[in-house]
Amino acid sequence: MEVKVAKTAGFCFGVKRAVEKAYEVAEQRQGEVYTYGPIIHNEEVVADLANKGVQVLETENELRKLEKGTVIIRSHGVPKYIYELLKEKHLDYVDVTCPFVLKIHRIVEEESKKGRHIVIVGNAEHPEVAGIKGWCRGDCTVLKTKEEARNFLEKGYEKVCVVSQTTFNYNNFQEIVEILSEKRYDRLVINTICNATQDRQSEAEEIAKQVDTMIVVGGKHSSNTQKLYEICKSECENTYYIQTLADLDSDSFRSVQCVGITAGASTPNKIIEEVSKHVRIKF
Ligand code: F3S
């Protein structure tokens, strides 16, 4: 059986940097160390860090109650007021927000100051989007679907700046931007989708076209893995979404000739290697 493993599978630059820093902080800092939210959407990594003493603050309330310790701000970034809160509480913090996300914070802060209404194309529930919203002066709008984009046109904003969540699907972003271009108004569109995501999505699509079965590895809460799954599924009916090797159903691989493997940005290399090794040996 032929196995094609995507070169872009696994940790992106921002996640790699954040995870390495978390391990470094765990080793070097005295006192309690926390991450504000899980460092990545990967239960194994979070559990391993917990063994090294890094605890997860799940809510803002938990952060507010904290009196001492070091807080790691993860790659998704946080709203501006969280930095203010950390300073007010005199808490130590290590900021590992991905530089690509920081760039979006700067754009929306500057453009909203100039009076543009900010439109974030993305998923309002995602912490990265919550972080971006927290850098806008005044109101902003999050659009995820074409229908929401059409409704937005009715609102009559005159000056708009459009950015995207870094992990948003490029084609969906383009479709929404096209709808937003149907009306004449002062519009600044900045494609802030991260290259790591675009590259991973296009490679996954290409591989999914060529194989009989596709395996997408990643945490169940990871939105970029969910998107990868959707993309692969639309090209290859037999696409499986697994978190670890344990989820792989061997029965699905009988009479398969060619398998493709890709993985979300928060999947450690170790898991990808385990899955590809297993597939090569077993089938
Ligand atoms: Fe950063 Fe892109 Fe990864 S925004 S965290 S390098 S997906």
Short mmCIF file of N, CA, C and O in Angstrom, two decimals, residues 210-259:
data_model
loop_
_atom_site.label_atom_id
_atom_site.label_comp_id
_atom_site.label_asym_id
_atom_site.label_seq_id
_atom_site.Cartn_x
_atom_site.Cartn_y
_atom_site.Cartn_z
N GLN A 210 -5.90 12.19 -4.69
CA GLN A 210 -5.14 11.08 -5.28
C GLN A 210 -5.26 9.76 -4.53
O GLN A 210 -4.74 8.76 -4.97
N VAL A 211 -5.90 9.76 -3.35
CA VAL A 211 -5.90 8.52 -2.54
C VAL A 211 -7.29 7.92 -2.41
O VAL A 211 -8.29 8.57 -2.72
N ASP A 212 -7.34 6.65 -1.92
CA ASP A 212 -8.66 6.03 -1.69
C ASP A 212 -9.16 6.35 -0.30
O ASP A 212 -10.35 6.37 -0.03
N THR A 213 -8.20 6.56 0.62
CA THR A 213 -8.57 6.81 2.00
C THR A 213 -7.67 7.91 2.56
O THR A 213 -6.47 7.94 2.28
N MET A 214 -8.29 8.77 3.32
CA MET A 214 -7.53 9.90 3.86
C MET A 214 -7.69 9.91 5.39
O MET A 214 -8.79 9.70 5.90
N ILE A 215 -6.59 10.12 6.08
CA ILE A 215 -6.65 10.21 7.55
C ILE A 215 -6.26 11.62 7.96
O ILE A 215 -5.21 12.13 7.56
N VAL A 216 -7.12 12.24 8.76
CA VAL A 216 -6.82 13.58 9.26
C VAL A 216 -6.63 13.45 10.78
O VAL A 216 -7.53 12.99 11.48
N VAL A 217 -5.45 13.82 11.25
CA VAL A 217 -5.15 13.65 12.67
C VAL A 217 -5.17 15.00 13.38
O VAL A 217 -4.52 15.95 12.93
N GLY A 218 -5.91 15.05 14.50
CA GLY A 218 -5.91 16.30 15.24
C GLY A 218 -6.90 16.28 16.38
O GLY A 218 -7.77 15.40 16.44
N GLY A 219 -6.78 17.23 17.29
CA GLY A 219 -7.66 17.32 18.45
C GLY A 219 -9.10 17.57 18.01
O GLY A 219 -9.33 18.24 17.01
N LYS A 220 -10.05 17.05 18.81
CA LYS A 220 -11.44 17.21 18.36
C LYS A 220 -11.93 18.65 18.49
O LYS A 220 -12.90 19.02 17.86
N HIS A 221 -11.25 19.46 19.29
CA HIS A 221 -11.68 20.86 19.39
C HIS A 221 -10.88 21.79 18.48
O HIS A 221 -11.03 23.00 18.54
N SER A 222 -9.99 21.22 17.68
CA SER A 222 -9.14 22.06 16.86
C SER A 222 -9.87 22.48 15.58
O SER A 222 -10.22 21.65 14.75
N SER A 223 -10.12 23.79 15.45
CA SER A 223 -10.93 24.23 14.31
C SER A 223 -10.16 24.04 13.00
O SER A 223 -10.76 23.73 11.97
N ASN A 224 -8.83 24.19 13.02
CA ASN A 224 -8.12 24.02 11.74
C ASN A 224 -8.13 22.55 11.32
O ASN A 224 -8.16 22.25 10.13
N THR A 225 -8.17 21.62 12.29
CA THR A 225 -8.26 20.21 11.91
C THR A 225 -9.65 19.90 11.35
O THR A 225 -9.79 19.17 10.38
N GLN A 226 -10.67 20.50 11.96
CA GLN A 226 -12.03 20.29 11.45
C GLN A 226 -12.13 20.76 10.00
O GLN A 226 -12.73 20.10 9.15
N LYS A 227 -11.49 21.90 9.73
CA LYS A 227 -11.54 22.42 8.35
C LYS A 227 -10.79 21.50 7.40
O LYS A 227 -11.23 21.26 6.27
N LEU A 228 -9.65 21.01 7.85
CA LEU A 228 -8.88 20.07 7.01
C LEU A 228 -9.75 18.85 6.68
O LEU A 228 -9.75 18.37 5.55
N TYR A 229 -10.46 18.39 7.70
CA TYR A 229 -11.33 17.23 7.51
C TYR A 229 -12.38 17.52 6.43
O TYR A 229 -12.59 16.75 5.52
N GLU A 230 -13.02 18.68 6.54
CA GLU A 230 -14.06 19.05 5.56
C GLU A 230 -13.48 19.08 4.15
O GLU A 230 -14.08 18.57 3.21
N ILE A 231 -12.31 19.69 4.01
CA ILE A 231 -11.67 19.80 2.69
C ILE A 231 -11.37 18.41 2.14
O ILE A 231 -11.68 18.10 0.97
N CYS A 232 -10.80 17.55 2.96
CA CYS A 232 -10.43 16.20 2.50
C CYS A 232 -11.68 15.38 2.18
O CYS A 232 -11.73 14.66 1.19
N LYS A 233 -12.68 15.53 3.03
CA LYS A 233 -13.92 14.75 2.85
C LYS A 233 -14.58 15.11 1.52
O LYS A 233 -15.19 14.27 0.86
N SER A 234 -14.48 16.38 1.12
CA SER A 234 -15.13 16.76 -0.13
C SER A 234 -14.39 16.19 -1.34
O SER A 234 -14.95 16.07 -2.42
N GLU A 235 -13.13 15.81 -1.17
CA GLU A 235 -12.37 15.21 -2.28
C GLU A 235 -12.33 13.69 -2.18
O GLU A 235 -12.14 13.00 -3.17
N CYS A 236 -12.42 13.18 -0.98
CA CYS A 236 -12.25 11.75 -0.76
C CYS A 236 -13.30 11.28 0.26
O CYS A 236 -13.23 11.66 1.43
N GLU A 237 -14.25 10.51 -0.22
CA GLU A 237 -15.36 10.08 0.62
C GLU A 237 -14.87 9.36 1.89
O GLU A 237 -15.39 9.55 2.98
N ASN A 238 -13.83 8.51 1.72
CA ASN A 238 -13.33 7.75 2.87
C ASN A 238 -12.31 8.56 3.67
O ASN A 238 -11.12 8.25 3.67
N THR A 239 -12.78 9.59 4.29
CA THR A 239 -11.87 10.41 5.11
C THR A 239 -12.19 10.18 6.58
O THR A 239 -13.36 10.20 6.97
N TYR A 240 -11.15 9.94 7.37
CA TYR A 240 -11.34 9.66 8.80
C TYR A 240 -10.65 10.72 9.64
O TYR A 240 -9.53 11.12 9.33
N TYR A 241 -11.35 11.12 10.70
CA TYR A 241 -10.83 12.15 11.61
C TYR A 241 -10.46 11.43 12.90
O TYR A 241 -11.32 10.87 13.58
N ILE A 242 -9.18 11.39 13.22
CA ILE A 242 -8.78 10.71 14.44
C ILE A 242 -7.93 11.64 15.32
O ILE A 242 -7.30 12.57 14.82
N GLN A 243 -7.95 11.36 16.61
CA GLN A 243 -7.12 12.17 17.53
C GLN A 243 -5.76 11.52 17.74
O GLN A 243 -4.74 12.18 17.81
N THR A 244 -5.81 10.19 17.89
CA THR A 244 -4.56 9.44 18.07
C THR A 244 -4.73 8.10 17.35
O THR A 244 -5.81 7.78 16.85
N LEU A 245 -3.67 7.34 17.35
CA LEU A 245 -3.68 6.04 16.69
C LEU A 245 -4.82 5.15 17.22
O LEU A 245 -5.42 4.38 16.47
N ALA A 246 -5.14 5.31 18.51
CA ALA A 246 -6.16 4.48 19.15
C ALA A 246 -7.53 4.61 18.45
O ALA A 246 -8.36 3.70 18.51
N ASP A 247 -7.77 5.75 17.79
CA ASP A 247 -9.08 5.96 17.14
C ASP A 247 -9.16 5.34 15.76
O ASP A 247 -10.21 5.36 15.12
N LEU A 248 -8.04 4.81 15.28
CA LEU A 248 -8.02 4.31 13.91
C LEU A 248 -8.74 2.96 13.82
O LEU A 248 -8.40 2.03 14.53
N ASP A 249 -9.73 2.90 12.95
CA ASP A 249 -10.50 1.67 12.81
C ASP A 249 -9.90 0.86 11.65
O ASP A 249 -10.09 1.20 10.48
N SER A 250 -9.18 -0.18 11.99
CA SER A 250 -8.43 -0.94 10.98
C SER A 250 -9.33 -1.54 9.90
O SER A 250 -8.90 -1.71 8.76
N ASP A 251 -10.59 -1.84 10.25
CA ASP A 251 -11.49 -2.45 9.27
C ASP A 251 -11.72 -1.56 8.05
O ASP A 251 -12.01 -2.03 6.96
N SER A 252 -11.57 -0.26 8.27
CA SER A 252 -11.82 0.67 7.17
C SER A 252 -10.73 0.61 6.10
O SER A 252 -10.86 1.22 5.05
N PHE A 253 -9.64 -0.11 6.37
CA PHE A 253 -8.51 -0.07 5.44
C PHE A 253 -8.34 -1.31 4.59
O PHE A 253 -7.39 -1.43 3.86
N ARG A 254 -9.29 -2.20 4.71
CA ARG A 254 -9.20 -3.39 3.88
C ARG A 254 -9.39 -2.98 2.42
O ARG A 254 -10.18 -2.10 2.13
N SER A 255 -8.63 -3.59 1.57
CA SER A 255 -8.68 -3.35 0.12
C SER A 255 -8.39 -1.90 -0.28
O SER A 255 -8.86 -1.42 -1.31
N VAL A 256 -7.65 -1.21 0.55
CA VAL A 256 -7.28 0.15 0.20
C VAL A 256 -5.88 0.12 -0.43
O VAL A 256 -5.00 -0.57 0.03
N GLN A 257 -5.69 0.90 -1.50
CA GLN A 257 -4.39 0.89 -2.21
C GLN A 257 -3.49 2.05 -1.80
O GLN A 257 -2.29 1.92 -1.74
N CYS A 258 -4.14 3.17 -1.55
CA CYS A 258 -3.33 4.36 -1.32
C CYS A 258 -3.97 5.21 -0.22
O CYS A 258 -5.15 5.56 -0.30
N VAL A 259 -3.19 5.50 0.82
CA VAL A 259 -3.71 6.26 1.96
C VAL A 259 -2.97 7.60 2.08
O VAL A 259 -1.75 7.64 1.92
#
